[in-house]
mmCIF file of C-alpha atoms in Angstrom:
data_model
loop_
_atom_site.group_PDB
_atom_site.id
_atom_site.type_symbol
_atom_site.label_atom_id
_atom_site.label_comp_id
_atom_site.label_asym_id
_atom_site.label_seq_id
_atom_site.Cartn_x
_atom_site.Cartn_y
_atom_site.Cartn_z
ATOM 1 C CA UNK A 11 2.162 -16.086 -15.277
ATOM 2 C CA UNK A 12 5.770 -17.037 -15.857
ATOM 3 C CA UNK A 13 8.345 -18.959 -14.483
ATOM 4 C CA UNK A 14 11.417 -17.053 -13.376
ATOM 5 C CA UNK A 15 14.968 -17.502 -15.507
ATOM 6 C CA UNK A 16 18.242 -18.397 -13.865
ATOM 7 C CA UNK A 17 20.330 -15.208 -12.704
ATOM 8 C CA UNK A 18 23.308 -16.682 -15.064
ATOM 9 C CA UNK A 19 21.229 -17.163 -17.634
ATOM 10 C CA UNK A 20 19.687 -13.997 -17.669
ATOM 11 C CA UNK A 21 22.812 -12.222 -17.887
ATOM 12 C CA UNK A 22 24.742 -14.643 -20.637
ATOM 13 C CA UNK A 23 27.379 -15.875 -18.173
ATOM 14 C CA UNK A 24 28.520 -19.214 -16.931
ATOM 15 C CA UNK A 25 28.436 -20.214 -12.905
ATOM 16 C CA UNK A 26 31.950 -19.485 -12.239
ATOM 17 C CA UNK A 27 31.567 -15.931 -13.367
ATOM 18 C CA UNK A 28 33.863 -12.977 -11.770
ATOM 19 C CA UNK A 29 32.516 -9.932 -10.292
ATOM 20 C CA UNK A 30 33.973 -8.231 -13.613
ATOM 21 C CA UNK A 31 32.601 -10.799 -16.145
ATOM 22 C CA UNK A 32 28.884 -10.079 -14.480
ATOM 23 C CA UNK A 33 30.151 -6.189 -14.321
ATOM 24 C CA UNK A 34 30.960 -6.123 -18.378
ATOM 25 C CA UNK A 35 27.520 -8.743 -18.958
ATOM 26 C CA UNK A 36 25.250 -6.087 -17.264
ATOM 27 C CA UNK A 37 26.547 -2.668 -18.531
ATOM 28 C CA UNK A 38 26.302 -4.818 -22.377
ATOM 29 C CA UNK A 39 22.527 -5.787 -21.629
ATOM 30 C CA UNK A 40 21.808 -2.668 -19.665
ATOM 31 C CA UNK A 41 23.020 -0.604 -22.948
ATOM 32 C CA UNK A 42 20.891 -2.701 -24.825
ATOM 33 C CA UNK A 43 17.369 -2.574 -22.925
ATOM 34 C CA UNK A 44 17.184 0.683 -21.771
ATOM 35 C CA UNK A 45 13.543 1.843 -22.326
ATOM 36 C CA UNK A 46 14.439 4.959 -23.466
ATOM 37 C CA UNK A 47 16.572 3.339 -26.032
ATOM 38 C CA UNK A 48 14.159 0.867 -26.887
ATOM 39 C CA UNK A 49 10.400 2.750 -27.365
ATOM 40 C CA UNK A 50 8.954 0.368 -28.944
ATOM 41 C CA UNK A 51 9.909 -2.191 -27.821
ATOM 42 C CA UNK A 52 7.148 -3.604 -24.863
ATOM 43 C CA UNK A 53 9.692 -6.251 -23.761
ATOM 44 C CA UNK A 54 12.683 -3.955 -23.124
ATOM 45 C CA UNK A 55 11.560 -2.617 -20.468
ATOM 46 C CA UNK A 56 11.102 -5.902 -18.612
ATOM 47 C CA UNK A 57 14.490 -7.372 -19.973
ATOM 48 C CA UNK A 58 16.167 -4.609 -18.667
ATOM 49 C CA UNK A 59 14.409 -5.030 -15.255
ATOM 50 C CA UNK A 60 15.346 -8.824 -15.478
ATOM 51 C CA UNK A 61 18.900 -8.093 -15.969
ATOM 52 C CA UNK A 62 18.724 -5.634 -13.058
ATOM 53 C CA UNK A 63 17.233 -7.989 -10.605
ATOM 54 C CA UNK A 64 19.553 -10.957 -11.563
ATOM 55 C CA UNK A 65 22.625 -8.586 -11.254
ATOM 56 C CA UNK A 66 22.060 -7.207 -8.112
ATOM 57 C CA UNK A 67 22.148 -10.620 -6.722
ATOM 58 C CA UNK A 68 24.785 -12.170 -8.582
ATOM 59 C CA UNK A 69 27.133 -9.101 -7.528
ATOM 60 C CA UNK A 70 26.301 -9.326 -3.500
ATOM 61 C CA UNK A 71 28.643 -12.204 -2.279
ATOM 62 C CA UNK A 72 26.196 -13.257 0.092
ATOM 63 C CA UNK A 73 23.379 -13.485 -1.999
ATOM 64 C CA UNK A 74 25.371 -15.018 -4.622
ATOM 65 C CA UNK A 75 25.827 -17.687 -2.455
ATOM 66 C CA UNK A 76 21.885 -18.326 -1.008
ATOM 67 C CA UNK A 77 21.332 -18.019 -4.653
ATOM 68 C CA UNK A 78 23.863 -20.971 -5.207
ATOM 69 C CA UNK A 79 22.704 -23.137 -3.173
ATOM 70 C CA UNK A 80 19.087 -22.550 -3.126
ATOM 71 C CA UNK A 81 18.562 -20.912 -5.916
ATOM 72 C CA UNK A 82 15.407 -18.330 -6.367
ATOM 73 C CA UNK A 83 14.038 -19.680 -3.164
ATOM 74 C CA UNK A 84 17.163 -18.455 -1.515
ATOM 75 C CA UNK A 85 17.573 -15.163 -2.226
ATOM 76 C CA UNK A 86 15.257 -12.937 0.046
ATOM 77 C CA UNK A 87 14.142 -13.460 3.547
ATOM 78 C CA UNK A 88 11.892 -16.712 2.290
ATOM 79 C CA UNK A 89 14.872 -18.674 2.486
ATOM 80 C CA UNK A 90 15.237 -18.345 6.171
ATOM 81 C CA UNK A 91 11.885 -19.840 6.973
ATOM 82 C CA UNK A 92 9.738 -16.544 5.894
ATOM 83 C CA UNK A 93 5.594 -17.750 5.087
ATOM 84 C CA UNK A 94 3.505 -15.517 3.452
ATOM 85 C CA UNK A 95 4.243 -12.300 1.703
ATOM 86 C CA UNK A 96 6.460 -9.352 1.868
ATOM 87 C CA UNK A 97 7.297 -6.544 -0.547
ATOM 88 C CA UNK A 98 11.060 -6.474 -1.904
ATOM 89 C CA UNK A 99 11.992 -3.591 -4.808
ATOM 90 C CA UNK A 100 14.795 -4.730 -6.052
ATOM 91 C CA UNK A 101 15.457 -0.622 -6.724
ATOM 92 C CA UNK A 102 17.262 1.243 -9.507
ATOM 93 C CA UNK A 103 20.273 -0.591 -10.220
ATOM 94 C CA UNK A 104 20.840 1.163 -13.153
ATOM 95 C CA UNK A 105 21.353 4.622 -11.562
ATOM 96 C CA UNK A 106 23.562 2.575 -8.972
ATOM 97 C CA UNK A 107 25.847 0.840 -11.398
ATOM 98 C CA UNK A 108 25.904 4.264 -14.264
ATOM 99 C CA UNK A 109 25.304 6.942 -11.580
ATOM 100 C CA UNK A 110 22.447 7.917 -13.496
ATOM 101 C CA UNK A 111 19.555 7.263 -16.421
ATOM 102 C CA UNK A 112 18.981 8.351 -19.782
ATOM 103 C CA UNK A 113 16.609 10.776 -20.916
ATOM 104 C CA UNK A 114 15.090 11.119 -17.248
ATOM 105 C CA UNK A 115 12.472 8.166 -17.274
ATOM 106 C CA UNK A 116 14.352 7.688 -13.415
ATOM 107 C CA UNK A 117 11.438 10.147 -11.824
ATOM 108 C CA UNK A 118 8.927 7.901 -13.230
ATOM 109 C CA UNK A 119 10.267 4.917 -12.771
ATOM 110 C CA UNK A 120 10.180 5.459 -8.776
ATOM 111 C CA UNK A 121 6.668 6.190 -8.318
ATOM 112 C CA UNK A 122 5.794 2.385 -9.544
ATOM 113 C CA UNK A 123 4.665 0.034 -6.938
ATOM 114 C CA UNK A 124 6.654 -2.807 -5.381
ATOM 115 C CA UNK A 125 7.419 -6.021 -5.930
ATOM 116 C CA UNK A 126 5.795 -8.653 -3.594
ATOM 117 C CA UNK A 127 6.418 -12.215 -2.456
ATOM 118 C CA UNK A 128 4.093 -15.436 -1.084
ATOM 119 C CA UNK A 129 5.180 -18.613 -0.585
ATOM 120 C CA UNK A 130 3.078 -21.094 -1.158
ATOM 121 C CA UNK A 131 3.439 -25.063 -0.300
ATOM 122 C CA UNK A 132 2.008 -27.732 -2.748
ATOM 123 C CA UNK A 133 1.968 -31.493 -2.676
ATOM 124 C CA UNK A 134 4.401 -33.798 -4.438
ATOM 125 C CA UNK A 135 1.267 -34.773 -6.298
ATOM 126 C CA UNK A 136 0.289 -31.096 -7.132
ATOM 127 C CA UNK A 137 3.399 -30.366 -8.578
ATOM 128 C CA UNK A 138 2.921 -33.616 -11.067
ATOM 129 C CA UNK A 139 -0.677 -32.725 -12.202
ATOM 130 C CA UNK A 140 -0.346 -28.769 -11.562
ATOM 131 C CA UNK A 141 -2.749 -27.473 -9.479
ATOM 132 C CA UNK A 142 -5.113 -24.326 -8.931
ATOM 133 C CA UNK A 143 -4.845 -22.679 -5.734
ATOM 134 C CA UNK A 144 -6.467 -19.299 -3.874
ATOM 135 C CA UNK A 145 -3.744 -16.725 -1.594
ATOM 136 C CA UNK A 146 -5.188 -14.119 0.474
ATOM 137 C CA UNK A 147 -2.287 -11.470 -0.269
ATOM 138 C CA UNK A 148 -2.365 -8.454 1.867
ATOM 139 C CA UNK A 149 -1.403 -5.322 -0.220
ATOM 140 C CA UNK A 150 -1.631 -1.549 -0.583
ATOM 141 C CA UNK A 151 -4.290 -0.482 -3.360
ATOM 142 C CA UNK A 152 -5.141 2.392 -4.531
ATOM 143 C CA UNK A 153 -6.854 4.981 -2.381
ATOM 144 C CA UNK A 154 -10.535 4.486 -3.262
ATOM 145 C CA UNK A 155 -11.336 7.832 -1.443
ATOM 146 C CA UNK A 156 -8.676 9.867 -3.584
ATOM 147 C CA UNK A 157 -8.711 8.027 -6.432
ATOM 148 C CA UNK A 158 -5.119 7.678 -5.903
ATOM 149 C CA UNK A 159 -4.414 11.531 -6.118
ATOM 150 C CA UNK A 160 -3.207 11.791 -2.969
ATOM 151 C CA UNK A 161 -5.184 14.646 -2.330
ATOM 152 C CA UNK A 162 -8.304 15.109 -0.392
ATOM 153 C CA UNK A 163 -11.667 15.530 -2.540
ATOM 154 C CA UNK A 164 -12.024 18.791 -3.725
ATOM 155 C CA UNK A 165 -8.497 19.823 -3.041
ATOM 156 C CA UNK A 166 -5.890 20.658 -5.243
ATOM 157 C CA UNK A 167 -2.088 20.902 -5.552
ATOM 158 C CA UNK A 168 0.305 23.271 -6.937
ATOM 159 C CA UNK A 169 3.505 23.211 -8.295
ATOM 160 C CA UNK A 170 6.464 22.170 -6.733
ATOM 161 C CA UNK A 171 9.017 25.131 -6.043
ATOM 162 C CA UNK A 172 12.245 23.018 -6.301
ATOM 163 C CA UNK A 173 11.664 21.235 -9.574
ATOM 164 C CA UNK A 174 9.338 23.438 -11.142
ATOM 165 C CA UNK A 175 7.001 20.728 -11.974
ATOM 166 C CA UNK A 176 8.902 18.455 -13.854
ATOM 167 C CA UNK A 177 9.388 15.994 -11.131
ATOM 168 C CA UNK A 178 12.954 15.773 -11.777
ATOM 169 C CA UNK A 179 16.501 17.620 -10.965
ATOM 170 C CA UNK A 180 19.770 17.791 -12.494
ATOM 171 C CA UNK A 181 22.751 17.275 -11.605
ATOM 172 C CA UNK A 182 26.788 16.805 -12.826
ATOM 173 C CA UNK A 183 28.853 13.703 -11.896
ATOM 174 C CA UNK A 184 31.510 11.496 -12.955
ATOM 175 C CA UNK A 185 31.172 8.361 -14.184
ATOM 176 C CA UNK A 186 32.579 5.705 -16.359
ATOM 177 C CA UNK A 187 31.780 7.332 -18.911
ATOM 178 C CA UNK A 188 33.274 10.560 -17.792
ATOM 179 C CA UNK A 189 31.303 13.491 -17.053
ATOM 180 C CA UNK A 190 27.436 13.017 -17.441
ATOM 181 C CA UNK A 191 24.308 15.169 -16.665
ATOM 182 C CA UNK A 192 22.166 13.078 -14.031
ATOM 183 C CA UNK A 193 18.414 12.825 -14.052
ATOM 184 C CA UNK A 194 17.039 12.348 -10.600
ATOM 185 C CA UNK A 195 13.808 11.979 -8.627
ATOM 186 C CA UNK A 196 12.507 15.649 -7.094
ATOM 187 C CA UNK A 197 13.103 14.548 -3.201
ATOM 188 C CA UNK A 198 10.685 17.573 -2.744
ATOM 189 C CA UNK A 199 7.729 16.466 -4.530
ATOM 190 C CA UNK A 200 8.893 12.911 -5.446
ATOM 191 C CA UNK A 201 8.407 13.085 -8.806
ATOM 192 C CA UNK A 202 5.028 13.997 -8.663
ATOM 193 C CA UNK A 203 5.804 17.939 -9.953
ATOM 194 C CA UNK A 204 3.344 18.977 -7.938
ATOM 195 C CA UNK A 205 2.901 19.790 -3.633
ATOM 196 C CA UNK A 206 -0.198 18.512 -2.707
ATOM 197 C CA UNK A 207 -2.650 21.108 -0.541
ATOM 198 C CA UNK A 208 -4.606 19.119 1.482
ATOM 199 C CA UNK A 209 -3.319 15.447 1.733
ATOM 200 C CA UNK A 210 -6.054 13.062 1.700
ATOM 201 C CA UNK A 211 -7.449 11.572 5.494
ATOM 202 C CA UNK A 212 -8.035 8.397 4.090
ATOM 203 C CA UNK A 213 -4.496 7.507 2.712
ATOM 204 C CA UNK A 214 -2.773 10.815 4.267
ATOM 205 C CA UNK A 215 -1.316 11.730 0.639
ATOM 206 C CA UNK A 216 -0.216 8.396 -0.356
ATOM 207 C CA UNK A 217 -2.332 7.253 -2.653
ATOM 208 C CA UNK A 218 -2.568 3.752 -1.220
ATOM 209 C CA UNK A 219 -4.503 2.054 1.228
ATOM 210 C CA UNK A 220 -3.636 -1.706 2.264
ATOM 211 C CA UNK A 221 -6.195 -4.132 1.755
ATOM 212 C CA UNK A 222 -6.476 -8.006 1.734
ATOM 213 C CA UNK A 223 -7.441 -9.737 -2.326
ATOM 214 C CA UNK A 224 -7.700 -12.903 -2.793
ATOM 215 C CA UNK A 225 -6.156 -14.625 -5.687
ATOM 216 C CA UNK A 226 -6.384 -17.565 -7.889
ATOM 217 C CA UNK A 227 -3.745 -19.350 -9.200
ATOM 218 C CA UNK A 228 -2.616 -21.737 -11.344
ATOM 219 C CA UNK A 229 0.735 -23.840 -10.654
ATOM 220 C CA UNK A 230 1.744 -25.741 -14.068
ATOM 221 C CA UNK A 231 2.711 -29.665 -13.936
ATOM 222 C CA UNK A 232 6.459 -30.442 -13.133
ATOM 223 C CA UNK A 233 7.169 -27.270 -10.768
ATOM 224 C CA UNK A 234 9.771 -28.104 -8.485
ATOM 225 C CA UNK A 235 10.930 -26.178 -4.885
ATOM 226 C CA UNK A 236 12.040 -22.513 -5.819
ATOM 227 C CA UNK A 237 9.996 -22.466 -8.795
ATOM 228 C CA UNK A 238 8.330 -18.675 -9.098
ATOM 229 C CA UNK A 239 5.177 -17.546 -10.756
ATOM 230 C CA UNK A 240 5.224 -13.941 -11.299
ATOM 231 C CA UNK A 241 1.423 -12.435 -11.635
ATOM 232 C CA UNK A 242 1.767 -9.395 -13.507
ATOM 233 C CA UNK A 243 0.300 -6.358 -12.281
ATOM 234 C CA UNK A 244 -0.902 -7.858 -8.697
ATOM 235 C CA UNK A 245 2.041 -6.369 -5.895
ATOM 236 C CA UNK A 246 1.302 -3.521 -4.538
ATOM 237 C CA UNK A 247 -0.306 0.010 -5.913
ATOM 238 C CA UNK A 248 2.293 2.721 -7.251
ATOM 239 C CA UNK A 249 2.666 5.882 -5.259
ATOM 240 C CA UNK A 250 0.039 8.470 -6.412
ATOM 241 C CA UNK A 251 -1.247 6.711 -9.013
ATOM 242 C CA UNK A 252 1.623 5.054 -10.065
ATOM 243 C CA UNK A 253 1.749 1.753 -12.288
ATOM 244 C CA UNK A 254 1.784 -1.078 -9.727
ATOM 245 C CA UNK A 255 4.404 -3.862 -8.837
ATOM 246 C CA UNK A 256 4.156 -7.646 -9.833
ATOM 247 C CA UNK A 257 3.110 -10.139 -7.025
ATOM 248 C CA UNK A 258 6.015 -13.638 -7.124
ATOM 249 C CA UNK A 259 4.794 -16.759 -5.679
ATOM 250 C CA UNK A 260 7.336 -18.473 -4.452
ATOM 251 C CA UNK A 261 6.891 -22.279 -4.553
ATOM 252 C CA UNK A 262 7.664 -25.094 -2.336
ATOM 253 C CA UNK A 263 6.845 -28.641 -2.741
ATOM 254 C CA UNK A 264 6.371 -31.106 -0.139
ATOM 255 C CA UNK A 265 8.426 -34.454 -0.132
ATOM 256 C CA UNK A 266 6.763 -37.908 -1.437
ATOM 257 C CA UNK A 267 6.389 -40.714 1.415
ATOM 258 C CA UNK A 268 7.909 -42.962 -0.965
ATOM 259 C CA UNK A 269 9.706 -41.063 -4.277
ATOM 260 C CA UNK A 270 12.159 -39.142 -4.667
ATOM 261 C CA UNK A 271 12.410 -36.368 -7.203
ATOM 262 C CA UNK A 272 15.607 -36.064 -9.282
ATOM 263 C CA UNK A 273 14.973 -33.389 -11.623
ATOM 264 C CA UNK A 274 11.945 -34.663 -14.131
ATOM 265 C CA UNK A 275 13.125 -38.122 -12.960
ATOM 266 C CA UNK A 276 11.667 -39.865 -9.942
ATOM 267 C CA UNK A 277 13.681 -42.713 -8.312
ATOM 268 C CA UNK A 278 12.010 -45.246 -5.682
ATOM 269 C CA UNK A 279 13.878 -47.780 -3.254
ATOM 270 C CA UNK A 280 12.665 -50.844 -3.781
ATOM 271 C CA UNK A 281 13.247 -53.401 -0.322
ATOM 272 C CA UNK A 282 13.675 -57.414 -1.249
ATOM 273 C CA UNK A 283 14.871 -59.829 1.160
ATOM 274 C CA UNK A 284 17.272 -62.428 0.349
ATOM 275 C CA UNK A 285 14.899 -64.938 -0.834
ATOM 276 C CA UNK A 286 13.423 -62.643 -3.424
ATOM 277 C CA UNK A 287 16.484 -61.231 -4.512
ATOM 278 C CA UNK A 288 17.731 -64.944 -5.170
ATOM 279 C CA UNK A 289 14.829 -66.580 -6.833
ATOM 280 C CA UNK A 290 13.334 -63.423 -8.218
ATOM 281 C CA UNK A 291 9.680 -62.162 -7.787
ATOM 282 C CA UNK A 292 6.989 -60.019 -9.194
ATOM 283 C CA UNK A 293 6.585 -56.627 -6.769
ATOM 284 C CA UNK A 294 4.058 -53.799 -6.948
ATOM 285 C CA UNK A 295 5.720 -50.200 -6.744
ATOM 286 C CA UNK A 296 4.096 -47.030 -6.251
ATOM 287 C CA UNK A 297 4.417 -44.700 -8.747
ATOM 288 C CA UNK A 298 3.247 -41.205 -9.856
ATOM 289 C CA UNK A 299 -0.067 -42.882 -12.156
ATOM 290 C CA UNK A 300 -0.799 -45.381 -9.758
ATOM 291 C CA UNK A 301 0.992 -48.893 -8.588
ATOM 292 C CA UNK A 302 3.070 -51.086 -11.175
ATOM 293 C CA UNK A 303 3.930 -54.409 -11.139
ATOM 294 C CA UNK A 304 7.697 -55.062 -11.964
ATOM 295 C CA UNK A 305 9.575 -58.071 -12.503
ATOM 296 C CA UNK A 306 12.812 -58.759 -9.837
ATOM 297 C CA UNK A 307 14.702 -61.650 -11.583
ATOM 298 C CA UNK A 308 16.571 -64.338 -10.508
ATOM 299 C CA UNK A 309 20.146 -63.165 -8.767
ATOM 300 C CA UNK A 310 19.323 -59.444 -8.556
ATOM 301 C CA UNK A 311 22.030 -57.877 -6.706
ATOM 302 C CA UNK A 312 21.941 -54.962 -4.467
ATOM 303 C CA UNK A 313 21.571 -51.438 -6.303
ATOM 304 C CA UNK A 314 20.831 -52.745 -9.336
ATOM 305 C CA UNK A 315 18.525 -50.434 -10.933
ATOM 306 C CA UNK A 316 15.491 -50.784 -13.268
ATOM 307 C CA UNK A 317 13.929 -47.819 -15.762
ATOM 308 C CA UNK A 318 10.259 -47.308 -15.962
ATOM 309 C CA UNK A 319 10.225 -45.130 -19.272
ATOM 310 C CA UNK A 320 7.813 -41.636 -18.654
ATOM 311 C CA UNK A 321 6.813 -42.291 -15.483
ATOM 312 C CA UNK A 322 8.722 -39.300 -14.124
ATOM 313 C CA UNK A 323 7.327 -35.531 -13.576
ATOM 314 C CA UNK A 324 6.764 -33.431 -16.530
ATOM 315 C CA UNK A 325 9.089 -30.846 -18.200
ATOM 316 C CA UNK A 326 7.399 -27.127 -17.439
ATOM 317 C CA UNK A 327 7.740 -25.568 -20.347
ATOM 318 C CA UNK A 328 7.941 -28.935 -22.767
ATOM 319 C CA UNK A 329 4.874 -31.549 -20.763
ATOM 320 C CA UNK A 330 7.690 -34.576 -21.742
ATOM 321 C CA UNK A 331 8.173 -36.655 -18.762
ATOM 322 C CA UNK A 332 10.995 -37.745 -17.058
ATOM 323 C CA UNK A 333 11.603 -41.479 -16.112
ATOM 324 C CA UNK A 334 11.257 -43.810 -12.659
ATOM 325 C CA UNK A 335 14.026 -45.592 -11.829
ATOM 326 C CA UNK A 336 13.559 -48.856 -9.481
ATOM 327 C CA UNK A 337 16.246 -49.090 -7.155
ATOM 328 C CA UNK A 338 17.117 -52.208 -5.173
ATOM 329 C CA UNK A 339 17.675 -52.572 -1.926
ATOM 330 C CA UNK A 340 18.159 -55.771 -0.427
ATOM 331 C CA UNK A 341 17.590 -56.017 3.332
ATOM 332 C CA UNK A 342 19.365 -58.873 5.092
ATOM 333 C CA UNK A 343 17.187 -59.545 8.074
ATOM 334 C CA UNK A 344 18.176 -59.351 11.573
ATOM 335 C CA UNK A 345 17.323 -61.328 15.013
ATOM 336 C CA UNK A 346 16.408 -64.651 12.983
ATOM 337 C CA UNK A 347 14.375 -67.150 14.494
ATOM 338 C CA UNK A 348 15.822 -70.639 14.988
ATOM 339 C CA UNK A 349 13.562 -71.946 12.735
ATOM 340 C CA UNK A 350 13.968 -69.206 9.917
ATOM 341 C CA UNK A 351 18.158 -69.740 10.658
ATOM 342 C CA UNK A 352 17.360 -73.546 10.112
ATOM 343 C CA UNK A 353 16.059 -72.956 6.770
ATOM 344 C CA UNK A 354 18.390 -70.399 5.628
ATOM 345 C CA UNK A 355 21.192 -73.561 6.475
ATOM 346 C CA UNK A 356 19.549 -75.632 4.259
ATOM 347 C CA UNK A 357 20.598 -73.693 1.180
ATOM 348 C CA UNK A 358 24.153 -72.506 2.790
ATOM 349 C CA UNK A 359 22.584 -69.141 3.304
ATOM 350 C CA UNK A 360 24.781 -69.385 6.726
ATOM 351 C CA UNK A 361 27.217 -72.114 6.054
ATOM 352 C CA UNK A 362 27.849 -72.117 2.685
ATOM 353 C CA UNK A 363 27.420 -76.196 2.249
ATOM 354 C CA UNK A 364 23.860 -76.186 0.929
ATOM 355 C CA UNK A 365 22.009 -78.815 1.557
ATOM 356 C CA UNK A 366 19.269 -80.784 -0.538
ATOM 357 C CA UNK A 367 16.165 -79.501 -0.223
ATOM 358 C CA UNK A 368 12.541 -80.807 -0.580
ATOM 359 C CA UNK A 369 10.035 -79.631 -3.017
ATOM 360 C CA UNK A 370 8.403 -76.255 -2.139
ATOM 361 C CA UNK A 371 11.025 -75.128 -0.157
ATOM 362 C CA UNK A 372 11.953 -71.907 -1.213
ATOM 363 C CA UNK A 373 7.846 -70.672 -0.890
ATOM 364 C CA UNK A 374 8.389 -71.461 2.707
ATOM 365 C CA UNK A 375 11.694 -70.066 3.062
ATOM 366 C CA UNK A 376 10.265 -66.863 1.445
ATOM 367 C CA UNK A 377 7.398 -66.706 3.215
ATOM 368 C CA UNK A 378 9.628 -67.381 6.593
ATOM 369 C CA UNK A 379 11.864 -64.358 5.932
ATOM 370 C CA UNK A 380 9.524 -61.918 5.579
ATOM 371 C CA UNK A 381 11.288 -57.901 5.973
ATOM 372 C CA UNK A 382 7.578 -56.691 7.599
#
């Protein structure tokens, strides 16, 4: 499980970036995490997938922008009110942006399986205390009647006439860096090398069948909205046998009835009439462990603000918590009463001339202007 980087972080470059700065960022990392230039490294591979995916939204205006403004959650059809899963490759944007690959690893590369998404909706409390939840993800698996061969049971295949059985083809093009051999995908045999006989009845030569799996997992405390968990290994089967695709879940996180998240920090509006605003008070707030009792004193004045130290949500990555802040808001009521505007005279609350007032007043006068 992992949560996903930011596109601009991926790539080295700050939020104002131009088309060229994200150009000359992803031909530098591109260079640099190229599988076949980096054999042994395990994590090249997915670096240099990770700097695929972030450029080929950063470099699309109009995903640029969903990104922007909604970040992960934004980019793909989710955004616009998508539930549960689809499959999204996010294809070979090397090949695009060089015009081909090195060392032909392109052929290969294209029989993996894709990429899928869920979105999945969690409570504000969920997302403070992380949570463990089970999908039902609908997917194509590998062909249990084939094996994933392709080919029907006690069939064979032979090779394919137009690569020769290397599953690739050459050919000469231009690019930036002038003229360059280009490894491509057979579109005979599909990389495969080989033409099967009899295609299998089950998956008709694919491979693949689709099936339904369910799946457990395991949100960490202080996800927010657009938060992704990428479950390596679960999209969808590769084509003949191919390596298969990672499954994203896609998170989104219901709002609080009373808090509002701010980051790590959670902020919560506290109401006080008049009265308590004046003389002061002790109030209960809610708060993410349970209700605390703060102190309003004496002449608190609207939007003043008290801090309640790690009681916000947790960092992912870090567990430190954020804080609460205690916002005031103080209600002047409406539609008094003759007897509550009677009171309120006493003091000048209307007139401004207060007048002398008996003992035990101001618990009456409090309990006369009450915001419920």
């Amino acid at each position: 499980m992992a949560i996903k980087r930011d596109y601009y972080e991926v790539l080295g470059v700050t939020r104002d970036a131009t088309q060229d700065d994200l150009k000359r960022a992803f031909r530098r990392l591109a260079m640099q995490y190229h599988p076949d230039r980096n054999p042994q490294d395990p994590q090249a591979a997915e670096r240099f997938k990770e700097c695929g995916e972030a450029y080929g939204v950063l470099s699309d205006p109009e995903k640029r922008r969903s990104y922007d403004m909604f970040g992960h959650a934004g980019v793909g059809q989710g955004a616009q009110g998508y539930s549960g899963f689809e499959g999204f490759g996010f294809g070979d944007i090397f090949d695009t942006f060089f015009g081909g690959g090195f060392g032909g690893r392109s052929g290969r590369r294209a029989s993996r399986g894709d990429d899928l998404r869920y979105d999945l909706t969690i409570t504000f409390e969920e997302a403070f205390t992380g949570a463990e939840k089970e999908v039902d993800v609908a997917r194509l698996v590998m062909c249990e009647l084939c094996g994933g061969s392709g080919a029907q049971p006690g069939t064979g295949s032979e090779t394919c006439d137009s690569c020769g059985g290397s599953g690739q083809v050459r050919r000469q093009a231009q690019s930036i860096f002038g003229s360059v051999v280009n490894i491509t995908t057979c579109p005979s045999c599909g990389g495969a090398g080989r033409i099967l006989r009899t295609p299998c009845t089950e998956c008709r030569g694919q491979g693949r069948t689709e099936r339904s799996r369910r799946l457990r997992v395991r949100t960490p405390a202080g996800v927010d909205t657009g938060s992704q968990i990428r479950l390596t290994g679960e999209g969808e089967a590769g084509y003949r046998g191919g390596t298969p695709g990672d499954l994203y879940i896609v998170l989104r996180v219901k709002n609080h009835p009373h808090l509002r998240r701010q980051d790590q920090d959670v902020v919560y509006e506290l109401r006080v009439n008049i009265v308590q605003a004046a003389i002061g008070d002790r109030i209960e707030v809610p708060t993410l462990d349970g209700p605390v009792e703060v102190t309003v004193p004496p002449g608190t004045q609207y939007g003043q603000t008290f801090r309640l130290a790690g009681r916000g949500m947790p960092n992912v990555r870090s567990g430190r918590r954020g804080d609460q802040f205690v916002v005031v808001q103080v209600v002047v009521p409406k539609d008094l009463t003759p007897d509550q505007k009677a009171l309120l005279r006493k003091v000048g609350g209307l007139t401004g001339k207060p007048e002398k007032v008996s003992k035990g007043f101001f618990e009456k006068l409090r309990e006369a202007i009450n915001l419920d």
